[in-house]
Amino acid sequence: MEKTKAFLSQNKKIMMVVSLIVVALVVFLVGFMFLSGNSREKELTQMLEDMGREFYEEYYYDGLNKTESEKEEFFKKYEKQGIKINLKNLSRYNSKVNEKKIKEFVNPKTNESCDLDSSMVYIYPKKDYGKKDYDIKVQLVCGFDDNEKEEKKN
């Protein structure tokens, strides 16, 4: 006991530095764990947005066999209500590529798959109604937010 007291009294500065390093390390690890959940949510949201953009630009827009004026008239109807495509339907488009992506839509905390019916993109065509003239909104339902679970129950 005497040796421990002597060691501690002689090395107070070293013990304080070590204690501060341990506390900083714990704070860093807790912060990293908290942020990694948010980064996965952002990553999945971006992936869903990218899939929606690709669907709209490469399939939906190009697939319309209409003249430019007919396309303008057609897209004008969806300017406010938007064009909705859920994750399940996005998986069917370009299925070889998107099938792999869909498997990544899992909440890492709960290990549950995202809701393929409720997770979707909303595409709002806007004036000029060209291939890239639109706004996009993403709704990701993966249980990252407790409010999502409440909405799902109702």
mmCIF file of C-alpha atoms in Angstrom:
data_model
loop_
_atom_site.group_PDB
_atom_site.id
_atom_site.type_symbol
_atom_site.label_atom_id
_atom_site.label_comp_id
_atom_site.label_asym_id
_atom_site.label_seq_id
_atom_site.Cartn_x
_atom_site.Cartn_y
_atom_site.Cartn_z
ATOM 1 C CA MET A 1 0.000 0.000 0.000
ATOM 2 C CA GLU A 2 2.850 2.331 0.889
ATOM 3 C CA LYS A 3 4.533 1.673 -2.447
ATOM 4 C CA THR A 4 1.323 2.516 -4.326
ATOM 5 C CA LYS A 5 0.895 5.779 -2.429
ATOM 6 C CA ALA A 6 4.515 6.691 -3.069
ATOM 7 C CA PHE A 7 4.195 5.863 -6.789
ATOM 8 C CA LEU A 8 1.014 7.914 -7.135
ATOM 9 C CA SER A 9 2.407 10.918 -5.321
ATOM 10 C CA GLN A 10 5.581 10.889 -7.431
ATOM 11 C CA ASN A 11 3.736 10.479 -10.752
ATOM 12 C CA LYS A 12 0.665 12.737 -10.377
ATOM 13 C CA LYS A 13 1.261 14.503 -13.687
ATOM 14 C CA ILE A 14 1.631 11.243 -15.598
ATOM 15 C CA MET A 15 -1.526 9.820 -14.016
ATOM 16 C CA MET A 16 -3.492 12.973 -14.881
ATOM 17 C CA VAL A 17 -2.324 12.825 -18.513
ATOM 18 C CA VAL A 18 -3.186 9.120 -18.776
ATOM 19 C CA SER A 19 -6.613 9.786 -17.221
ATOM 20 C CA LEU A 20 -7.298 12.602 -19.682
ATOM 21 C CA ILE A 21 -6.284 10.387 -22.610
ATOM 22 C CA VAL A 22 -8.598 7.605 -21.413
ATOM 23 C CA VAL A 23 -11.520 10.036 -21.005
ATOM 24 C CA ALA A 24 -10.875 11.575 -24.440
ATOM 25 C CA LEU A 25 -10.724 8.115 -26.000
ATOM 26 C CA VAL A 26 -14.045 7.099 -24.419
ATOM 27 C CA VAL A 27 -15.702 10.329 -25.589
ATOM 28 C CA PHE A 28 -14.327 9.793 -29.097
ATOM 29 C CA LEU A 29 -15.569 6.192 -29.270
ATOM 30 C CA VAL A 30 -19.055 7.093 -28.034
ATOM 31 C CA GLY A 31 -19.237 9.964 -30.521
ATOM 32 C CA PHE A 32 -18.049 7.747 -33.360
ATOM 33 C CA MET A 33 -20.661 5.093 -32.555
ATOM 34 C CA PHE A 34 -23.388 7.735 -32.478
ATOM 35 C CA LEU A 35 -22.298 9.327 -35.748
ATOM 36 C CA SER A 36 -21.800 6.037 -37.582
ATOM 37 C CA GLY A 37 -25.545 5.309 -37.292
ATOM 38 C CA ASN A 38 -26.338 8.710 -38.791
ATOM 39 C CA SER A 39 -23.793 8.243 -41.553
ATOM 40 C CA ARG A 40 -25.381 4.921 -42.555
ATOM 41 C CA GLU A 41 -28.754 6.629 -42.730
ATOM 42 C CA LYS A 42 -27.272 9.375 -44.916
ATOM 43 C CA GLU A 43 -25.545 6.787 -47.080
ATOM 44 C CA LEU A 44 -28.786 4.859 -47.648
ATOM 45 C CA THR A 45 -30.699 8.086 -48.299
ATOM 46 C CA GLN A 46 -28.128 9.094 -50.923
ATOM 47 C CA MET A 47 -28.247 5.628 -52.481
ATOM 48 C CA LEU A 48 -32.046 5.802 -52.707
ATOM 49 C CA GLU A 49 -31.841 9.276 -54.259
ATOM 50 C CA ASP A 50 -29.275 8.077 -56.801
ATOM 51 C CA MET A 51 -31.473 5.119 -57.723
ATOM 52 C CA GLY A 52 -34.427 7.482 -58.174
ATOM 53 C CA ARG A 53 -32.421 9.840 -60.366
ATOM 54 C CA GLU A 54 -31.177 6.987 -62.523
ATOM 55 C CA PHE A 55 -34.692 5.568 -62.848
ATOM 56 C CA TYR A 56 -36.161 8.912 -63.880
ATOM 57 C CA GLU A 57 -33.406 10.031 -66.260
ATOM 58 C CA GLU A 58 -32.476 6.717 -67.866
ATOM 59 C CA TYR A 59 -35.767 4.862 -67.897
ATOM 60 C CA TYR A 60 -38.855 6.939 -67.207
ATOM 61 C CA TYR A 61 -37.991 10.103 -69.127
ATOM 62 C CA ASP A 62 -36.343 8.325 -72.035
ATOM 63 C CA GLY A 63 -39.121 5.742 -72.169
ATOM 64 C CA LEU A 64 -41.804 8.272 -73.011
ATOM 65 C CA ASN A 65 -42.446 8.096 -76.720
ATOM 66 C CA LYS A 66 -43.699 11.652 -76.962
ATOM 67 C CA THR A 67 -42.662 14.841 -78.660
ATOM 68 C CA GLU A 68 -41.034 17.568 -76.577
ATOM 69 C CA SER A 69 -44.302 19.513 -76.360
ATOM 70 C CA GLU A 70 -46.193 16.357 -75.341
ATOM 71 C CA LYS A 71 -43.576 15.639 -72.683
ATOM 72 C CA GLU A 72 -43.921 19.180 -71.365
ATOM 73 C CA GLU A 73 -47.690 18.793 -71.114
ATOM 74 C CA PHE A 74 -47.321 15.375 -69.478
ATOM 75 C CA PHE A 75 -44.741 16.444 -66.868
ATOM 76 C CA LYS A 76 -46.590 19.663 -66.088
ATOM 77 C CA LYS A 77 -49.341 17.485 -64.553
ATOM 78 C CA TYR A 78 -46.847 16.045 -62.043
ATOM 79 C CA GLU A 79 -45.150 19.320 -61.120
ATOM 80 C CA LYS A 80 -46.954 19.627 -57.768
ATOM 81 C CA GLN A 81 -47.964 16.069 -56.873
ATOM 82 C CA GLY A 82 -44.737 14.437 -58.020
ATOM 83 C CA ILE A 83 -44.002 11.026 -59.411
ATOM 84 C CA LYS A 84 -43.619 8.442 -56.624
ATOM 85 C CA ILE A 85 -41.473 5.338 -56.938
ATOM 86 C CA ASN A 86 -40.986 3.059 -53.946
ATOM 87 C CA LEU A 87 -37.921 0.972 -53.224
ATOM 88 C CA LYS A 88 -39.669 -2.239 -54.245
ATOM 89 C CA ASN A 89 -40.351 -0.876 -57.741
ATOM 90 C CA LEU A 90 -36.870 0.611 -57.995
ATOM 91 C CA SER A 91 -35.484 -2.858 -57.344
ATOM 92 C CA ARG A 92 -37.282 -4.115 -60.443
ATOM 93 C CA TYR A 93 -35.721 -1.452 -62.643
ATOM 94 C CA ASN A 94 -32.193 -2.450 -63.655
ATOM 95 C CA SER A 95 -32.692 -5.497 -61.455
ATOM 96 C CA LYS A 96 -29.197 -6.963 -61.793
ATOM 97 C CA VAL A 97 -27.615 -3.841 -60.310
ATOM 98 C CA ASN A 98 -30.402 -2.716 -58.000
ATOM 99 C CA GLU A 99 -31.023 -6.165 -56.512
ATOM 100 C CA LYS A 100 -27.608 -5.973 -54.840
ATOM 101 C CA LYS A 101 -28.246 -2.428 -53.667
ATOM 102 C CA ILE A 102 -31.613 -3.352 -52.127
ATOM 103 C CA LYS A 103 -29.895 -5.896 -49.876
ATOM 104 C CA GLU A 104 -27.898 -3.025 -48.363
ATOM 105 C CA PHE A 105 -31.057 -1.278 -47.162
ATOM 106 C CA VAL A 106 -30.799 -2.593 -43.607
ATOM 107 C CA ASN A 107 -30.738 -0.712 -40.320
ATOM 108 C CA PRO A 108 -27.379 -1.694 -38.769
ATOM 109 C CA LYS A 109 -28.682 -1.163 -35.224
ATOM 110 C CA THR A 110 -31.732 -3.418 -35.509
ATOM 111 C CA ASN A 111 -30.535 -5.582 -38.415
ATOM 112 C CA GLU A 112 -33.996 -5.192 -39.968
ATOM 113 C CA SER A 113 -34.595 -4.465 -43.638
ATOM 114 C CA CYS A 114 -35.947 -1.096 -44.646
ATOM 115 C CA ASP A 115 -39.619 -0.922 -45.618
ATOM 116 C CA LEU A 116 -39.578 -1.502 -49.380
ATOM 117 C CA ASP A 117 -43.111 -0.157 -49.826
ATOM 118 C CA SER A 118 -42.801 3.014 -47.726
ATOM 119 C CA SER A 119 -39.230 3.967 -48.649
ATOM 120 C CA MET A 120 -39.543 5.980 -51.837
ATOM 121 C CA VAL A 121 -38.476 8.876 -53.980
ATOM 122 C CA TYR A 122 -40.728 11.726 -55.068
ATOM 123 C CA ILE A 123 -39.738 13.354 -58.347
ATOM 124 C CA TYR A 124 -41.145 16.805 -59.088
ATOM 125 C CA PRO A 125 -40.640 17.840 -62.735
ATOM 126 C CA LYS A 126 -40.081 21.562 -63.173
ATOM 127 C CA LYS A 127 -40.215 24.136 -65.962
ATOM 128 C CA ASP A 128 -38.402 23.340 -69.164
ATOM 129 C CA TYR A 129 -39.288 19.722 -68.303
ATOM 130 C CA GLY A 130 -36.033 18.347 -69.619
ATOM 131 C CA LYS A 131 -34.311 15.186 -68.484
ATOM 132 C CA LYS A 132 -32.587 16.924 -65.565
ATOM 133 C CA ASP A 133 -35.264 19.517 -64.804
ATOM 134 C CA TYR A 134 -36.714 18.148 -61.575
ATOM 135 C CA ASP A 135 -36.438 18.195 -57.820
ATOM 136 C CA ILE A 136 -36.252 15.004 -55.822
ATOM 137 C CA LYS A 137 -37.320 14.184 -52.285
ATOM 138 C CA VAL A 138 -36.448 10.949 -50.480
ATOM 139 C CA GLN A 139 -38.429 9.146 -47.804
ATOM 140 C CA LEU A 140 -36.373 6.416 -46.117
ATOM 141 C CA VAL A 141 -38.241 4.170 -43.689
ATOM 142 C CA CYS A 142 -35.669 2.019 -41.919
ATOM 143 C CA GLY A 143 -36.353 2.565 -38.223
ATOM 144 C CA PHE A 144 -33.527 5.083 -37.767
ATOM 145 C CA ASP A 145 -35.998 7.443 -36.146
ATOM 146 C CA ASP A 146 -38.432 6.435 -33.406
ATOM 147 C CA ASN A 147 -41.093 8.655 -35.036
ATOM 148 C CA GLU A 148 -40.976 6.387 -38.091
ATOM 149 C CA LYS A 149 -42.070 3.450 -35.971
ATOM 150 C CA GLU A 150 -45.019 5.431 -34.624
ATOM 151 C CA GLU A 151 -46.093 6.483 -38.147
ATOM 152 C CA LYS A 152 -45.840 2.894 -39.318
ATOM 153 C CA LYS A 153 -48.156 1.666 -36.537
ATOM 154 C CA ASN A 154 -50.907 4.197 -37.380
#
